[in-house]
Structures are given as C-alpha cells and as structure tokens.
mmCIF file of C-alpha atoms in Angstrom:
data_model
loop_
_atom_site.group_PDB
_atom_site.id
_atom_site.type_symbol
_atom_site.label_atom_id
_atom_site.label_comp_id
_atom_site.label_asym_id
_atom_site.label_seq_id
_atom_site.Cartn_x
_atom_site.Cartn_y
_atom_site.Cartn_z
ATOM 1 C CA UNK X 1 107.100 125.956 111.805
ATOM 2 C CA UNK X 2 104.031 125.112 109.730
ATOM 3 C CA UNK X 3 105.133 125.949 106.755
ATOM 4 C CA UNK X 4 108.380 123.425 107.674
ATOM 5 C CA UNK X 5 105.819 120.655 108.406
ATOM 6 C CA UNK X 6 104.273 120.898 104.928
ATOM 7 C CA UNK X 7 107.483 120.715 103.443
ATOM 8 C CA UNK X 8 108.653 117.743 105.209
ATOM 9 C CA UNK X 9 104.845 116.160 103.925
ATOM 10 C CA UNK X 10 106.120 116.638 100.046
ATOM 11 C CA UNK X 11 109.334 114.661 100.888
ATOM 12 C CA UNK X 12 108.414 110.954 99.461
ATOM 13 C CA UNK X 13 111.030 109.381 102.812
ATOM 14 C CA UNK X 14 111.854 106.468 100.708
ATOM 15 C CA UNK X 15 113.551 108.345 97.752
ATOM 16 C CA UNK X 16 115.713 110.291 100.447
ATOM 17 C CA UNK X 17 119.643 109.409 99.834
ATOM 18 C CA UNK X 18 121.782 108.960 102.635
ATOM 19 C CA UNK X 19 123.291 111.991 101.713
ATOM 20 C CA UNK X 20 120.178 114.793 101.470
ATOM 21 C CA UNK X 21 119.043 112.430 105.420
ATOM 22 C CA UNK X 22 122.768 113.756 106.973
ATOM 23 C CA UNK X 23 121.520 117.522 105.331
ATOM 24 C CA UNK X 24 117.877 117.499 106.927
ATOM 25 C CA UNK X 25 119.110 115.507 110.184
ATOM 26 C CA UNK X 26 122.075 118.758 110.280
ATOM 27 C CA UNK X 27 119.089 121.622 110.024
ATOM 28 C CA UNK X 28 116.888 120.322 112.240
ATOM 29 C CA UNK X 29 119.686 120.419 115.005
ATOM 30 C CA UNK X 30 120.783 123.425 114.413
ATOM 31 C CA UNK X 31 116.810 124.260 114.711
ATOM 32 C CA UNK X 32 117.072 122.562 118.112
ATOM 33 C CA UNK X 33 120.552 123.255 119.452
ATOM 34 C CA UNK X 34 121.841 126.943 117.406
ATOM 35 C CA UNK X 35 124.658 127.719 119.219
ATOM 36 C CA UNK X 36 125.945 123.586 119.854
ATOM 37 C CA UNK X 37 128.866 122.496 117.851
ATOM 38 C CA UNK X 38 126.589 121.470 114.835
ATOM 39 C CA UNK X 39 129.584 119.480 112.900
ATOM 40 C CA UNK X 40 130.766 117.392 116.407
ATOM 41 C CA UNK X 41 126.281 116.224 116.815
ATOM 42 C CA UNK X 42 126.995 115.375 113.091
ATOM 43 C CA UNK X 43 130.187 113.288 112.842
ATOM 44 C CA UNK X 44 129.048 111.543 115.792
ATOM 45 C CA UNK X 45 125.480 110.642 114.067
ATOM 46 C CA UNK X 46 127.054 109.596 110.998
ATOM 47 C CA UNK X 47 130.389 107.395 112.739
ATOM 48 C CA UNK X 48 126.687 105.591 114.067
ATOM 49 C CA UNK X 49 125.002 105.087 110.662
ATOM 50 C CA UNK X 50 127.797 104.738 109.193
ATOM 51 C CA UNK X 51 128.888 101.485 111.649
ATOM 52 C CA UNK X 52 125.936 100.480 111.876
ATOM 53 C CA UNK X 53 124.765 100.273 107.605
ATOM 54 C CA UNK X 54 128.291 98.181 107.782
ATOM 55 C CA UNK X 55 127.236 95.790 110.734
ATOM 56 C CA UNK X 56 124.040 95.124 108.686
ATOM 57 C CA UNK X 57 125.838 94.704 105.604
ATOM 58 C CA UNK X 58 128.769 92.665 106.949
ATOM 59 C CA UNK X 59 125.913 90.163 108.834
ATOM 60 C CA UNK X 60 124.400 90.140 106.123
ATOM 61 C CA UNK X 61 127.299 89.548 102.903
ATOM 62 C CA UNK X 62 129.714 87.559 105.206
ATOM 63 C CA UNK X 63 127.932 86.512 109.197
ATOM 64 C CA UNK X 64 124.701 85.086 107.787
ATOM 65 C CA UNK X 65 126.010 82.969 105.672
ATOM 66 C CA UNK X 66 128.443 80.967 108.339
ATOM 67 C CA UNK X 67 125.785 80.968 111.344
ATOM 68 C CA UNK X 68 127.504 83.677 112.995
ATOM 69 C CA UNK X 69 126.556 87.871 113.438
ATOM 70 C CA UNK X 70 128.870 90.691 114.485
ATOM 71 C CA UNK X 71 128.711 89.943 117.966
ATOM 72 C CA UNK X 72 129.906 86.865 117.315
ATOM 73 C CA UNK X 73 132.377 87.465 114.476
ATOM 74 C CA UNK X 74 133.527 90.050 116.917
ATOM 75 C CA UNK X 75 134.174 87.515 119.947
ATOM 76 C CA UNK X 76 136.152 85.277 116.841
ATOM 77 C CA UNK X 77 138.172 87.701 116.007
ATOM 78 C CA UNK X 78 139.282 88.745 119.173
ATOM 79 C CA UNK X 79 140.139 85.282 119.935
ATOM 80 C CA UNK X 80 141.664 84.623 116.624
ATOM 81 C CA UNK X 81 144.332 87.220 117.909
ATOM 82 C CA UNK X 82 144.929 86.194 121.383
ATOM 83 C CA UNK X 83 144.387 81.893 120.644
ATOM 84 C CA UNK X 84 142.599 82.000 124.012
ATOM 85 C CA UNK X 85 141.719 84.067 126.235
ATOM 86 C CA UNK X 86 139.373 85.400 129.064
ATOM 87 C CA UNK X 87 135.874 85.956 128.439
ATOM 88 C CA UNK X 88 136.382 89.604 129.824
ATOM 89 C CA UNK X 89 139.453 90.135 128.016
ATOM 90 C CA UNK X 90 136.780 88.719 124.937
ATOM 91 C CA UNK X 91 134.028 92.090 126.580
ATOM 92 C CA UNK X 92 137.352 93.898 126.583
ATOM 93 C CA UNK X 93 138.493 94.366 123.265
ATOM 94 C CA UNK X 94 134.850 93.358 122.000
ATOM 95 C CA UNK X 95 132.796 96.335 123.287
ATOM 96 C CA UNK X 96 130.307 93.827 124.305
ATOM 97 C CA UNK X 97 128.706 93.657 128.011
ATOM 98 C CA UNK X 98 129.942 91.016 129.374
ATOM 99 C CA UNK X 99 127.225 89.529 130.002
ATOM 100 C CA UNK X 100 126.740 90.132 125.938
ATOM 101 C CA UNK X 101 129.536 87.543 125.936
ATOM 102 C CA UNK X 102 128.228 85.476 127.945
ATOM 103 C CA UNK X 103 126.018 84.471 125.672
ATOM 104 C CA UNK X 104 128.251 85.023 122.932
ATOM 105 C CA UNK X 105 130.058 82.619 123.514
ATOM 106 C CA UNK X 106 127.026 79.738 125.547
ATOM 107 C CA UNK X 107 125.803 80.452 121.649
ATOM 108 C CA UNK X 108 129.748 79.099 119.616
ATOM 109 C CA UNK X 109 129.871 76.524 122.348
ATOM 110 C CA UNK X 110 127.074 74.524 121.516
ATOM 111 C CA UNK X 111 127.276 75.121 118.054
ATOM 112 C CA UNK X 112 131.420 73.959 118.293
ATOM 113 C CA UNK X 113 133.011 76.909 117.961
ATOM 114 C CA UNK X 114 134.711 77.688 120.865
ATOM 115 C CA UNK X 115 135.406 75.818 124.231
ATOM 116 C CA UNK X 116 136.369 76.935 127.633
ATOM 117 C CA UNK X 117 137.604 75.709 130.892
ATOM 118 C CA UNK X 118 138.244 77.514 134.091
ATOM 119 C CA UNK X 119 140.808 79.811 134.044
ATOM 120 C CA UNK X 120 141.241 79.646 138.106
ATOM 121 C CA UNK X 121 141.462 77.179 140.471
ATOM 122 C CA UNK X 122 140.314 79.727 143.212
ATOM 123 C CA UNK X 123 137.589 81.727 140.712
ATOM 124 C CA UNK X 124 135.737 79.673 138.914
ATOM 125 C CA UNK X 125 134.464 82.747 137.257
ATOM 126 C CA UNK X 126 137.537 82.862 135.583
ATOM 127 C CA UNK X 127 137.201 80.861 132.365
ATOM 128 C CA UNK X 128 139.094 80.155 129.201
ATOM 129 C CA UNK X 129 137.948 80.397 126.024
ATOM 130 C CA UNK X 130 140.072 78.868 123.200
ATOM 131 C CA UNK X 131 139.241 77.407 119.449
ATOM 132 C CA UNK X 132 137.366 73.451 118.819
ATOM 133 C CA UNK X 133 139.084 72.666 115.678
ATOM 134 C CA UNK X 134 136.001 73.505 113.942
ATOM 135 C CA UNK X 135 135.890 75.933 115.325
ATOM 136 C CA UNK X 136 139.396 77.453 113.816
ATOM 137 C CA UNK X 137 138.082 76.594 109.894
ATOM 138 C CA UNK X 138 134.981 78.348 111.512
ATOM 139 C CA UNK X 139 137.564 81.362 112.200
ATOM 140 C CA UNK X 140 139.155 81.682 109.611
ATOM 141 C CA UNK X 141 136.672 81.333 106.994
ATOM 142 C CA UNK X 142 135.071 84.483 108.778
ATOM 143 C CA UNK X 143 138.299 86.548 108.685
ATOM 144 C CA UNK X 144 138.831 85.832 105.443
ATOM 145 C CA UNK X 145 135.444 86.856 104.894
ATOM 146 C CA UNK X 146 135.231 89.693 106.687
ATOM 147 C CA UNK X 147 138.545 90.874 105.815
ATOM 148 C CA UNK X 148 137.095 90.727 101.723
ATOM 149 C CA UNK X 149 134.108 92.123 102.218
ATOM 150 C CA UNK X 150 135.768 95.501 104.227
ATOM 151 C CA UNK X 151 138.059 95.627 101.298
ATOM 152 C CA UNK X 152 134.639 96.082 98.831
ATOM 153 C CA UNK X 153 133.327 98.526 101.259
ATOM 154 C CA UNK X 154 136.118 100.627 102.175
ATOM 155 C CA UNK X 155 136.846 100.729 97.911
ATOM 156 C CA UNK X 156 135.004 104.253 97.763
ATOM 157 C CA UNK X 157 138.206 105.586 99.218
ATOM 158 C CA UNK X 158 141.648 106.033 98.303
ATOM 159 C CA UNK X 159 144.778 104.783 100.115
ATOM 160 C CA UNK X 160 145.358 107.768 101.383
ATOM 161 C CA UNK X 161 141.610 108.389 103.100
ATOM 162 C CA UNK X 162 141.863 104.641 104.050
ATOM 163 C CA UNK X 163 144.600 105.933 106.783
ATOM 164 C CA UNK X 164 143.316 108.731 107.159
ATOM 165 C CA UNK X 165 140.109 107.498 108.016
ATOM 166 C CA UNK X 166 142.045 104.582 110.907
ATOM 167 C CA UNK X 167 144.667 107.473 112.406
ATOM 168 C CA UNK X 168 140.979 110.075 113.362
ATOM 169 C CA UNK X 169 139.046 106.199 114.558
ATOM 170 C CA UNK X 170 142.384 105.085 116.684
ATOM 171 C CA UNK X 171 142.516 108.617 118.155
ATOM 172 C CA UNK X 172 138.764 108.787 118.986
ATOM 173 C CA UNK X 173 138.992 105.265 120.546
ATOM 174 C CA UNK X 174 141.338 105.894 121.967
ATOM 175 C CA UNK X 175 141.207 109.947 123.749
ATOM 176 C CA UNK X 176 137.373 109.865 123.097
ATOM 177 C CA UNK X 177 135.616 108.253 126.260
ATOM 178 C CA UNK X 178 138.229 109.519 128.416
ATOM 179 C CA UNK X 179 136.352 112.896 126.747
ATOM 180 C CA UNK X 180 132.798 111.706 127.736
ATOM 181 C CA UNK X 181 133.923 111.163 131.355
ATOM 182 C CA UNK X 182 134.828 115.011 131.640
ATOM 183 C CA UNK X 183 131.238 115.792 130.364
ATOM 184 C CA UNK X 184 129.896 114.201 133.389
#
C-alpha cells in the first residue's frame, strides 16, 4: 500500500485524462471489492461522470446565455412537449423533486416564462403550468440551442453508436429503477 501511495503522489492529477482517471478508479474498485461486478460499477461511475460533464457544458453553452440552468431547461422541455400540465408531471419527467420543481417554476414565473393557475377547485396544490407568450420564445430558443449542442456533443459517435446508446439508456430508464428496488 505504501508503494501505491508513493506512486499516486508522483502523479500530476491536473494532467490526467478522463480515461486515465477511469482506469485508476477501476483499479481502486478492484482493490476495495475484488469480488464485485467491476464492469457494472465502472458503468455507473462513467454514466454519472458523462451526465455531469454533459450538463455542465450544456449549461455553459446554452442555458446560461438564456439566463437558465439545467433544471429550468428540463422543466421547459417537458412543458414544451405537453404545452400545459401539472407541476407533479414535470417532477416525474425531469427527475426533480416536487420541491425542486416548485423552486424552478417560481424562478421561471418571476422571469415571465411560465404562468401557473389552479387546475383543481378542490385541491389548490394541483397547479397547471403553461408558457407565457414571452416564454414560448424562450422555450423555442432553449430547445433549439440544446438540440444543436447535443448534435455537436454526440458527433464523436457514429449513427449506429448513437442509436445503440439511446436504446441502452432507454432500457436502463425503463428497467433500472425496478432492479434497484430489488436490492433494497
């Protein structure tokens, strides 16, 4: 272990590539849990890292210039698909908590992008969300910008790879949560 620590001290971490870090993380995982499914652990860690890198770059390139962030864009995208819907549906399709959606909607409402109205006379908590006229323009710009960014980001993959990645991610989104509940 001492030789490993000494070797690690000699590495200039600021110059490590993502692939080198991945190999080091894999080696560490093998040393900690040699009997674990290393491939699954590596997939999970890389999925999170790739997702984080994608969101960070998208926020910098697309959302911030529009005075948005990833959470607000996610809500805008869901509203764009359905045109008018309840906040709880936004939470369901964005992965944000209901409280997170409430904060995002408050911010979007203050910016004049969305309006909220009571969807149910008996339950005031059920709120319908829709774009304002100015919000329609913001949403169109945000979605177009994100689509262009995504084309560039994923251009390192060929058509077949993009198709397969889409298919695999859909499968994980559909079945992964069910599998995770089995572990609990």
